[in-house]
Coordinates of C-alpha atoms in Angstrom, one line a residue:
Chain A
M1 CA 19.7 12.4 28.4
A2 CA 17.2 10.3 28.6
E3 CA 17.9 7.7 31.3
V4 CA 17.5 4.1 31.0
V5 CA 15.2 2.3 32.6
E6 CA 15.3 -2.2 32.2
I7 CA 12.0 -3.4 32.5
S8 CA 11.1 -6.7 33.4
D9 CA 7.7 -6.7 33.9
P10 CA 5.0 -6.4 30.9
G11 CA 2.2 -5.1 33.2
D12 CA 4.3 -2.0 34.3
P13 CA 2.4 0.7 34.3
R14 CA 5.2 3.0 32.7
L15 CA 4.3 1.2 29.1
A16 CA 0.7 2.9 29.3
D17 CA 1.8 4.5 26.0
Y18 CA 2.8 1.5 24.0
R19 CA -0.6 -0.5 24.6
D20 CA -2.3 -2.5 21.7
L21 CA -0.9 -0.8 19.5
R22 CA -3.0 -3.3 16.5
D23 CA -6.3 -1.6 18.2
V24 CA -7.1 1.2 15.7
E25 CA -9.8 2.4 17.5
L26 CA -8.5 2.2 20.9
R27 CA -4.8 4.1 20.1
K28 CA -7.2 7.2 17.6
H29 CA -8.4 7.8 22.0
L30 CA -5.4 7.9 23.6
E31 CA -3.7 9.4 21.7
A32 CA -5.5 11.7 20.9
E33 CA -6.3 12.3 24.7
H34 CA -2.7 12.6 25.6
G35 CA -1.4 14.1 22.9
L36 CA 1.2 11.8 21.6
F37 CA 2.1 10.0 18.7
L38 CA 4.4 6.8 18.1
A39 CA 7.3 6.6 15.8
E40 CA 7.9 2.8 15.3
G41 CA 11.4 1.5 13.6
A42 CA 14.7 3.0 14.4
K43 CA 15.1 5.4 11.7
V44 CA 11.8 7.1 11.9
V45 CA 12.2 7.2 15.9
R46 CA 15.7 9.0 14.9
R47 CA 14.0 11.5 12.0
A48 CA 10.9 11.8 14.8
V49 CA 13.5 14.0 17.0
E50 CA 15.6 15.5 14.5
A51 CA 12.3 16.9 13.2
G52 CA 12.3 18.7 17.1
H53 CA 9.6 16.5 18.2
D54 CA 10.1 16.4 21.8
A55 CA 10.1 12.5 23.1
R56 CA 8.2 11.2 26.3
S57 CA 9.8 7.5 26.0
F58 CA 11.2 5.2 23.6
L59 CA 11.3 1.4 24.2
M60 CA 12.8 -1.3 22.7
A61 CA 14.7 -4.2 22.9
P62 CA 18.4 -4.1 24.2
R63 CA 20.5 -4.1 20.9
W64 CA 19.0 -0.9 19.5
L65 CA 20.5 1.1 22.3
D66 CA 23.7 1.8 20.7
G67 CA 22.1 2.9 17.2
L68 CA 20.3 5.5 18.6
A69 CA 22.5 6.5 21.3
D70 CA 23.0 10.3 20.0
V71 CA 19.0 10.7 19.7
L72 CA 18.7 9.5 23.3
E73 CA 21.5 11.7 24.3
R74 CA 19.8 14.6 23.3
S75 CA 16.1 13.0 24.8
D76 CA 14.3 13.6 28.5
G77 CA 12.0 11.4 28.4
P78 CA 13.2 7.4 29.6
C79 CA 13.8 4.5 27.6
F80 CA 12.5 1.9 28.4
V81 CA 14.2 -1.4 27.7
L82 CA 12.9 -5.1 27.7
S83 CA 13.7 -8.4 25.7
E84 CA 11.8 -8.7 22.6
E85 CA 9.7 -11.0 23.4
M86 CA 7.9 -8.7 25.9
I87 CA 7.8 -6.0 24.0
E88 CA 5.2 -8.2 22.0
Q89 CA 3.3 -9.4 25.0
V90 CA 3.0 -5.0 25.5
T91 CA 3.0 -3.7 22.0
G92 CA 0.7 -6.7 21.0
F93 CA 2.6 -7.2 17.7
H94 CA 6.3 -8.1 16.7
V95 CA 7.3 -4.8 16.0
H96 CA 9.7 -5.4 13.4
R97 CA 13.1 -2.8 14.3
G98 CA 12.1 -2.7 17.9
A99 CA 12.6 0.4 18.4
L100 CA 9.9 2.7 19.3
A101 CA 9.0 6.3 20.6
S102 CA 6.1 8.6 21.7
L103 CA 6.2 11.5 20.9
R104 CA 4.2 14.9 21.9
R105 CA 2.1 16.1 19.1
Q106 CA 2.8 19.8 18.6
Q107 CA 0.3 22.2 17.3
L108 CA -0.5 22.6 13.9
P109 CA 1.3 25.2 12.7
P110 CA -1.1 28.3 10.2
V111 CA -2.2 27.2 6.9
D112 CA 0.0 30.3 5.7
D113 CA 3.5 28.6 7.0
V114 CA 3.1 25.8 5.5
L115 CA 1.7 27.6 1.9
A116 CA 4.3 30.4 2.5
G117 CA 6.9 29.7 -0.5
A118 CA 5.7 26.3 -1.8
R119 CA 5.4 25.7 -6.1
S120 CA 3.7 22.5 -5.3
V121 CA 1.4 21.0 -2.9
L122 CA -0.7 17.8 -2.0
V123 CA -4.4 18.5 -0.9
L124 CA -6.0 15.6 0.9
E125 CA -9.7 15.6 1.3
D126 CA -11.0 13.2 3.1
I127 CA -8.6 9.2 2.8
V128 CA -9.4 6.9 5.6
D129 CA -6.5 4.6 5.0
H130 CA -3.6 5.1 7.0
T131 CA -1.4 3.5 5.0
N132 CA -2.4 5.5 2.0
V133 CA -1.5 8.6 3.9
G134 CA 2.0 7.8 4.2
A135 CA 2.4 6.8 0.8
I136 CA 0.6 10.1 -0.5
F137 CA 3.3 11.4 1.7
R138 CA 6.2 9.4 0.7
S139 CA 5.6 9.9 -3.0
G140 CA 5.4 13.9 -2.7
A141 CA 8.6 13.7 -0.9
A142 CA 10.0 12.0 -3.9
L143 CA 8.9 13.9 -6.0
G144 CA 9.2 17.6 -5.5
F145 CA 6.0 18.1 -3.5
D146 CA 6.3 21.3 -0.6
A147 CA 3.7 20.7 1.0
V148 CA 1.0 18.8 2.6
L149 CA -3.0 20.2 3.5
L150 CA -5.5 17.5 5.1
A151 CA -9.4 18.3 5.2
P152 CA -10.7 18.1 8.5
R153 CA -11.7 14.4 8.4
C154 CA -8.4 13.1 6.4
A155 CA -6.8 10.3 7.9
D156 CA -3.8 11.1 10.8
P157 CA -0.5 11.7 8.9
L158 CA 1.5 11.3 12.5
Y159 CA -0.7 7.9 13.5
R160 CA 2.3 5.1 13.7
R161 CA 1.2 3.4 10.4
S162 CA 1.4 6.4 8.0
I163 CA 4.2 7.1 9.7
K164 CA 6.4 4.0 9.1
V165 CA 4.7 4.0 4.9
G166 CA 5.6 8.0 4.8
M167 CA 9.1 6.3 5.9
G168 CA 9.2 9.4 8.3
A169 CA 7.5 12.1 5.1
V170 CA 4.9 14.0 7.8
F171 CA 8.7 15.3 9.8
S172 CA 9.7 16.6 6.4
T173 CA 7.4 18.3 4.9
P174 CA 5.6 20.3 6.1
W175 CA 1.6 20.1 6.8
T176 CA -1.6 21.2 8.7
R177 CA -5.0 20.8 9.2
L178 CA -7.3 22.8 6.9
P179 CA -9.6 25.5 9.4
D180 CA -12.6 25.2 6.7
W181 CA -14.1 22.9 4.8
Y182 CA -16.2 24.1 2.2
D183 CA -14.3 26.9 1.2
A184 CA -10.6 25.8 0.6
L185 CA -9.9 24.7 -2.7
P186 CA -11.2 29.0 -4.1
E187 CA -9.3 30.1 -0.9
L188 CA -5.7 28.5 -2.5
S189 CA -7.3 29.9 -5.3
R190 CA -7.5 33.1 -3.9
R191 CA -4.1 32.5 -2.3
G192 CA -2.2 32.4 -6.5
F193 CA -2.9 28.4 -6.5
T194 CA -4.5 26.6 -9.5
T195 CA -6.1 23.7 -8.0
V196 CA -6.0 20.8 -9.7
A197 CA -9.1 18.0 -8.8
L198 CA -7.7 14.3 -9.5
T199 CA -11.1 13.1 -10.6
L200 CA -13.2 11.2 -13.1
S201 CA -16.1 13.9 -14.1
E202 CA -16.8 14.7 -17.4
D203 CA -14.8 17.7 -17.8
S204 CA -11.2 16.2 -16.8
V205 CA -8.1 16.9 -19.1
P206 CA -5.0 14.2 -19.1
I207 CA -3.3 15.2 -15.5
E208 CA 0.2 16.1 -17.8
E209 CA -2.6 18.9 -20.1
A210 CA -4.2 20.2 -16.6
V211 CA -0.6 21.2 -15.1
A212 CA 1.0 22.5 -18.5
G213 CA 2.0 25.8 -17.2
V214 CA 0.7 25.9 -13.8
G215 CA 2.8 27.9 -11.4
R216 CA 1.9 27.1 -8.1
L217 CA 0.1 23.9 -8.1
A218 CA -2.3 22.2 -5.2
L219 CA -3.5 18.6 -6.4
V220 CA -6.1 17.2 -5.1
L221 CA -6.9 13.5 -3.8
G222 CA -10.7 12.3 -2.9
S223 CA -10.7 9.6 -1.2
E224 CA -10.1 6.3 -1.6
G225 CA -13.9 4.6 -1.7
H226 CA -16.5 7.7 -3.6
G227 CA -13.2 9.5 -4.4
L228 CA -13.5 13.7 -3.8
S229 CA -16.8 15.6 -2.9
P230 CA -18.9 17.5 -5.6
R231 CA -18.4 20.0 -3.4
W232 CA -14.3 19.8 -3.7
E233 CA -14.7 18.5 -7.3
A234 CA -17.2 21.6 -8.6
S235 CA -14.9 24.1 -7.0
A236 CA -11.9 22.9 -7.9
D237 CA -10.0 25.2 -10.7
R238 CA -9.5 22.4 -13.9
R239 CA -10.5 18.6 -13.3
A240 CA -8.0 16.0 -14.1
I241 CA -7.6 12.3 -14.9
I242 CA -4.8 9.8 -15.0
P243 CA -4.9 8.3 -19.0
M244 CA -5.9 4.1 -18.8
A245 CA -6.5 1.7 -20.3
A246 CA -10.1 0.3 -20.7
G247 CA -12.3 -1.4 -18.8
I248 CA -9.4 -1.0 -16.1
D249 CA -11.0 0.1 -12.2
S250 CA -8.8 3.2 -11.0
L251 CA -5.6 3.0 -10.1
N252 CA -5.3 2.8 -6.1
V253 CA -5.3 6.5 -4.5
A254 CA -2.1 6.5 -3.4
A255 CA -0.5 5.0 -7.5
A256 CA -2.3 7.8 -9.2
T257 CA -0.6 9.8 -6.6
A258 CA 2.5 9.0 -7.4
V259 CA 1.9 9.4 -11.3
A260 CA 0.4 13.0 -10.5
C261 CA 3.0 14.5 -8.6
Y262 CA 5.9 13.1 -11.6
A263 CA 3.6 14.6 -14.3
A264 CA 2.8 17.6 -12.1
A265 CA 7.5 17.7 -10.7
R266 CA 7.8 18.0 -15.0
R267 CA 5.3 20.5 -15.8
Chain B
M1 CA -25.4 -25.0 -9.1
A2 CA -23.9 -24.7 -6.1
E3 CA -25.8 -25.7 -3.3
V4 CA -26.1 -23.1 -0.4
V5 CA -25.7 -25.0 2.2
E6 CA -27.0 -23.0 6.2
I7 CA -24.6 -23.9 8.7
S8 CA -24.1 -22.8 12.4
D9 CA -21.3 -24.5 13.8
P10 CA -18.5 -22.7 13.2
G11 CA -16.5 -25.0 14.4
D12 CA -17.7 -27.7 10.5
P13 CA -14.9 -29.0 9.2
R14 CA -16.2 -28.0 6.0
L15 CA -14.7 -24.8 6.7
A16 CA -11.6 -25.6 7.0
D17 CA -10.4 -23.9 3.6
Y18 CA -12.1 -20.6 5.2
R19 CA -9.7 -20.9 8.7
D20 CA -7.6 -18.0 10.6
L21 CA -6.5 -15.7 7.3
R22 CA -4.5 -14.1 8.8
D23 CA -2.5 -16.8 10.0
V24 CA 0.6 -15.8 6.9
E25 CA 2.1 -18.7 7.2
L26 CA -0.6 -21.3 8.0
R27 CA -2.1 -20.3 5.1
K28 CA 0.7 -20.1 3.7
H29 CA 1.6 -24.0 3.3
L30 CA -2.6 -25.1 3.8
E31 CA -3.4 -23.5 0.0
A32 CA 0.1 -24.8 -1.2
E33 CA -1.1 -28.0 -0.2
H34 CA -4.4 -28.0 -1.5
G35 CA -3.8 -26.2 -4.2
L36 CA -6.4 -23.5 -3.2
F37 CA -6.8 -20.0 -3.3
L38 CA -9.2 -17.3 -1.7
A39 CA -11.3 -14.5 -3.2
E40 CA -12.3 -12.2 -1.1
G41 CA -15.1 -9.9 -1.1
A42 CA -18.2 -10.1 -3.5
K43 CA -16.3 -8.5 -7.0
V44 CA -13.5 -9.9 -6.1
V45 CA -15.3 -13.5 -6.0
R46 CA -17.2 -12.2 -9.2
R47 CA -14.0 -12.3 -11.3
A48 CA -12.5 -14.8 -10.1
V49 CA -15.1 -17.1 -11.5
E50 CA -15.7 -15.1 -14.4
A51 CA -12.2 -15.2 -14.6
G52 CA -12.7 -19.3 -15.2
H53 CA -10.9 -20.8 -11.7
D54 CA -13.4 -23.6 -10.1
A55 CA -15.3 -22.9 -6.3
R56 CA -14.3 -25.0 -4.2
S57 CA -16.4 -23.6 -2.3
F58 CA -18.0 -20.1 -1.5
L59 CA -18.5 -18.8 2.0
M60 CA -21.4 -16.1 2.6
A61 CA -23.4 -13.8 5.1
P62 CA -27.3 -14.0 3.8
R63 CA -27.4 -10.5 2.1
W64 CA -24.9 -11.2 -0.3
L65 CA -26.8 -14.3 -1.6
D66 CA -28.9 -12.4 -4.2
G67 CA -26.4 -9.9 -6.0
L68 CA -24.4 -13.3 -5.6
A69 CA -27.1 -16.1 -7.8
D70 CA -25.6 -16.0 -11.6
V71 CA -22.1 -17.1 -9.8
L72 CA -23.7 -19.6 -8.0
E73 CA -25.5 -20.4 -10.3
R74 CA -22.7 -21.7 -12.7
S75 CA -20.0 -23.5 -10.3
D76 CA -20.4 -26.5 -8.8
G77 CA -18.9 -26.6 -5.5
P78 CA -21.1 -26.0 -2.3
C79 CA -21.8 -22.0 -1.0
F80 CA -21.6 -22.2 2.8
V81 CA -23.5 -19.6 4.4
L82 CA -23.4 -17.9 8.1
S83 CA -24.1 -15.1 10.4
E84 CA -21.4 -12.4 9.9
E85 CA -20.5 -13.2 13.3
M86 CA -19.8 -16.6 13.1
I87 CA -17.7 -15.7 9.3
E88 CA -15.0 -14.2 12.3
Q89 CA -14.9 -16.5 14.0
V90 CA -14.1 -19.1 11.2
T91 CA -11.1 -16.9 9.6
G92 CA -10.6 -14.6 12.6
F93 CA -10.8 -11.0 11.6
H94 CA -14.6 -9.2 9.9
V95 CA -15.1 -9.9 6.5
H96 CA -16.0 -6.2 5.1
R97 CA -17.6 -7.3 2.6
G98 CA -18.7 -10.7 4.0
A99 CA -18.7 -13.1 0.8
L100 CA -15.1 -15.8 0.1
A101 CA -14.6 -18.4 -2.0
S102 CA -11.7 -20.7 -1.6
L103 CA -11.1 -21.8 -5.4
R104 CA -9.1 -24.5 -7.0
R105 CA -5.1 -22.7 -8.2
Q106 CA -4.6 -24.0 -12.4
Q107 CA -1.2 -25.0 -14.4
L108 CA 0.4 -21.6 -14.3
P109 CA 0.3 -21.2 -18.2
P110 CA 4.0 -21.4 -20.0
V111 CA 6.3 -17.9 -20.9
D112 CA 5.3 -18.6 -24.0
D113 CA 1.7 -18.0 -23.8
V114 CA 2.0 -15.3 -21.7
L115 CA 4.0 -13.0 -23.7
A116 CA 2.5 -14.2 -27.3
G117 CA 1.2 -10.7 -28.5
A118 CA 2.8 -8.6 -25.7
R119 CA 4.2 -5.6 -26.0
S120 CA 4.7 -3.8 -22.6
V121 CA 5.2 -6.5 -19.9
L122 CA 6.5 -6.7 -16.0
V123 CA 9.3 -8.5 -14.7
L124 CA 8.5 -8.5 -10.7
E125 CA 11.8 -10.3 -9.1
D126 CA 11.9 -10.9 -5.1
I127 CA 8.9 -8.1 -4.4
V128 CA 8.1 -9.8 -0.8
D129 CA 5.0 -8.2 0.1
H130 CA 1.6 -9.3 -1.3
T131 CA 0.2 -5.4 -1.0
N132 CA 3.1 -4.2 -3.3
V133 CA 2.7 -7.5 -5.5
G134 CA -1.5 -6.6 -5.9
A135 CA -1.3 -2.9 -6.7
I136 CA 2.2 -3.4 -9.4
F137 CA -0.7 -6.2 -10.9
R138 CA -3.6 -3.0 -11.2
S139 CA -1.2 -0.1 -12.3
G140 CA 0.3 -2.7 -14.1
A141 CA -3.2 -3.5 -16.2
A142 CA -4.4 0.3 -15.3
L143 CA -1.5 1.4 -18.1
G144 CA -1.8 -0.8 -20.1
F145 CA 1.0 -3.9 -19.3
D146 CA -0.2 -7.1 -21.3
A147 CA 1.4 -9.9 -18.6
V148 CA 3.7 -10.4 -15.9
L149 CA 6.5 -12.0 -15.2
L150 CA 7.2 -13.7 -11.8
A151 CA 10.9 -14.8 -11.0
P152 CA 11.0 -18.4 -8.3
R153 CA 11.2 -16.1 -5.1
C154 CA 8.2 -12.9 -6.1
A155 CA 6.0 -12.9 -3.1
D156 CA 1.7 -14.8 -4.2
P157 CA 0.3 -13.2 -6.5
L158 CA -2.9 -15.1 -6.0
Y159 CA -2.5 -14.4 -2.0
R160 CA -5.9 -13.3 -0.9
R161 CA -4.0 -10.0 0.4
S162 CA -2.3 -9.9 -3.5
I163 CA -6.0 -10.1 -5.2
K164 CA -7.7 -7.6 -3.2
V165 CA -5.7 -4.4 -3.3
G166 CA -4.9 -5.8 -7.7
M167 CA -8.9 -5.6 -7.8
G168 CA -9.0 -8.7 -8.9
A169 CA -6.1 -8.0 -11.6
V170 CA -4.1 -11.0 -11.1
F171 CA -7.3 -12.4 -13.7
S172 CA -7.7 -10.3 -16.5
T173 CA -3.9 -9.9 -16.6
P174 CA -1.7 -13.5 -18.5
W175 CA 1.5 -14.0 -16.0
T176 CA 3.3 -17.3 -14.8
R177 CA 6.8 -17.9 -13.0
L178 CA 10.2 -18.3 -15.0
P179 CA 11.4 -21.2 -14.8
D180 CA 14.8 -19.7 -15.0
W181 CA 16.4 -17.5 -12.9
Y182 CA 19.6 -17.5 -13.7
D183 CA 19.3 -16.4 -17.7
A184 CA 15.8 -14.8 -17.1
L185 CA 16.2 -11.4 -18.3
P186 CA 19.5 -12.3 -21.5
E187 CA 15.8 -15.3 -22.2
L188 CA 13.9 -12.4 -22.4
S189 CA 15.8 -10.0 -25.0
R190 CA 16.3 -13.5 -27.4
R191 CA 12.7 -12.9 -27.5
G192 CA 12.5 -9.3 -29.1
F193 CA 12.3 -7.3 -25.1
T194 CA 14.9 -4.7 -24.8
T195 CA 14.4 -5.6 -20.9
V196 CA 15.0 -1.7 -18.6
A197 CA 15.7 -2.2 -14.8
L198 CA 14.5 0.5 -12.6
T199 CA 17.1 0.6 -10.0
L200 CA 19.7 3.1 -8.5
S201 CA 23.1 1.9 -10.9
E202 CA 25.9 4.3 -11.6
D203 CA 24.7 4.4 -15.9
S204 CA 20.7 4.7 -14.8
V205 CA 18.8 7.8 -17.0
P206 CA 15.8 8.3 -16.5
I207 CA 13.2 6.6 -17.0
E208 CA 11.2 8.5 -19.9
E209 CA 14.4 8.3 -21.5
A210 CA 14.9 4.6 -21.4
V211 CA 11.4 3.5 -22.5
A212 CA 11.6 5.7 -25.7
G213 CA 11.1 3.8 -29.1
V214 CA 10.9 0.8 -27.1
G215 CA 9.4 -1.4 -29.3
R216 CA 8.8 -4.9 -27.2
L217 CA 9.2 -3.8 -23.6
A218 CA 10.2 -5.2 -20.2
L219 CA 9.7 -3.2 -17.4
V220 CA 11.9 -5.2 -14.6
L221 CA 11.3 -3.6 -10.3
G222 CA 12.9 -5.5 -7.5
S223 CA 12.6 -6.4 -3.3
E224 CA 11.5 -3.8 -1.1
G225 CA 14.9 -3.6 0.0
H226 CA 17.3 -4.6 -1.1
G227 CA 16.4 -3.4 -4.6
L228 CA 17.3 -6.5 -7.7
S229 CA 19.5 -9.1 -7.7
P230 CA 23.4 -8.1 -8.9
R231 CA 22.6 -10.3 -11.8
W232 CA 19.5 -8.7 -13.3
E233 CA 20.5 -5.4 -12.1
A234 CA 24.0 -6.6 -14.3
S235 CA 21.9 -8.7 -16.9
A236 CA 18.9 -6.2 -18.2
D237 CA 19.7 -4.4 -21.1
R238 CA 18.8 -1.1 -19.5
R239 CA 18.7 1.4 -15.9
A240 CA 16.4 3.4 -15.7
I241 CA 15.6 6.0 -12.4
I242 CA 12.7 7.9 -11.4
P243 CA 13.9 11.5 -11.0
M244 CA 13.7 12.9 -7.3
A245 CA 13.7 15.1 -5.2
A246 CA 17.7 15.0 -3.4
G247 CA 18.0 13.7 0.1
I248 CA 14.7 11.1 -0.8
D249 CA 15.0 7.6 0.2
S250 CA 12.6 6.4 -3.0
L251 CA 9.4 5.9 -4.2
N252 CA 8.1 2.8 -3.0
V253 CA 8.2 -0.5 -5.1
A254 CA 4.6 0.0 -5.8
A255 CA 4.2 3.5 -6.3
A256 CA 8.3 3.6 -8.8
T257 CA 6.1 1.2 -10.5
A258 CA 3.3 3.0 -11.3
V259 CA 5.2 6.4 -12.4
A260 CA 7.0 3.7 -14.7
C261 CA 4.3 2.1 -16.2
Y262 CA 2.7 5.3 -16.6
A263 CA 6.1 6.5 -18.7
A264 CA 6.6 3.8 -20.3
A265 CA 2.6 3.9 -21.9
R266 CA 3.4 7.4 -23.3
R267 CA 6.8 5.7 -25.5

């Protein structure tokens, strides 16, 4: 059971995991080096722990203790309790639902485990924005996708912002990193998936047509800026577009993913 | 033609329109009082001016001058030129595509003008997040919606972040505020629109079914947190859901809108 530790000094070194949460670069280094990630908000903290992630510690204002009592009960790490003002001093911003947890990263599962039994899989190449990664996990989970695979350079789904935007879908959806970028899509084809890349290519067909009759589907999404790499675009089994009004920039990747998942769910 | 004015002091009072862009509350007051809004990024600045918005002034680093020369040519306000470091000091953050413009707000058009000829309209009740408002404008424009109506308390589509996320769709899509909240939906019905509210209600039907055969469609979206008001939910002609996987939180409003627009575009 988590020991409740009241803290009155925002400089207390035991709060190191929670410093300067808005400094993305600092956080990336700190979290990688210490093998941790942060969950923000009472609901997300609960989901992280219920999904089996070990808490190194919790940090919260007193009023969140009761609602999370059962979560603290089953955890070993200490629960640091501070006023909301002090939490803001430590983290560098106002934590809207004043509970945080620092959790241990687990080793990512092998691709085989993630794909076992999956019928619909999202494959993200180089999505760079944590908000988009979170939104994609959330849409995929809501619209019936079973798993997510990430190219080596895709942004971290366990980054605080990804988790928050995804409403914790990253805890309920099996996911892992692809060990190999170059042959990732042919490898999925060999495993029996039809890889459908969302991309503005000359031979792209409307998404509904591209997924029609497909059994095991891998829906492939590229980066926000320049889209898919030429290698991934060319090595996908099919290329698909979402039909759009003339003269309009493409949908953003999160919106496009939601639409494509919706179309795929109805195949 | 915009006069190019080189500025070497970030405290120069002529830069008042561009101060502290990250301070949402400050900006809301300043922009309302002075009847201005900010466009960020060379592409968005161009679209704002091309859409007929008068520039009070521009602010940019030297390297953006050439690409925007024709835009400056047709504008009257001065163009303040500063180094990127100084722009960061003024605005309070790193402006990624270092061009900004401060533009005059125009009087919003009457509802009649916005609805003239429109077949598919988005109606936003109390969306509070500027990112969501921008994403909704962008998805609507991409997926064939002709106009947007906003309830009195919906967040500002001309806020910098809304414009940026919307990729300037707010300039190409006719929109206005609804003068009356209470009877807004019955009023749309009287004008010949079928109002379809996206909401988890007992009598909600799948979105595709709800829009089938509808001529003039008003797709109605509620707030991120608690959804539609009971009044709007009850006064819509139809209530619709996006079919989702069991046990999952709803899609976020931007993703749900994209899916609903896609389904509606195919009615």
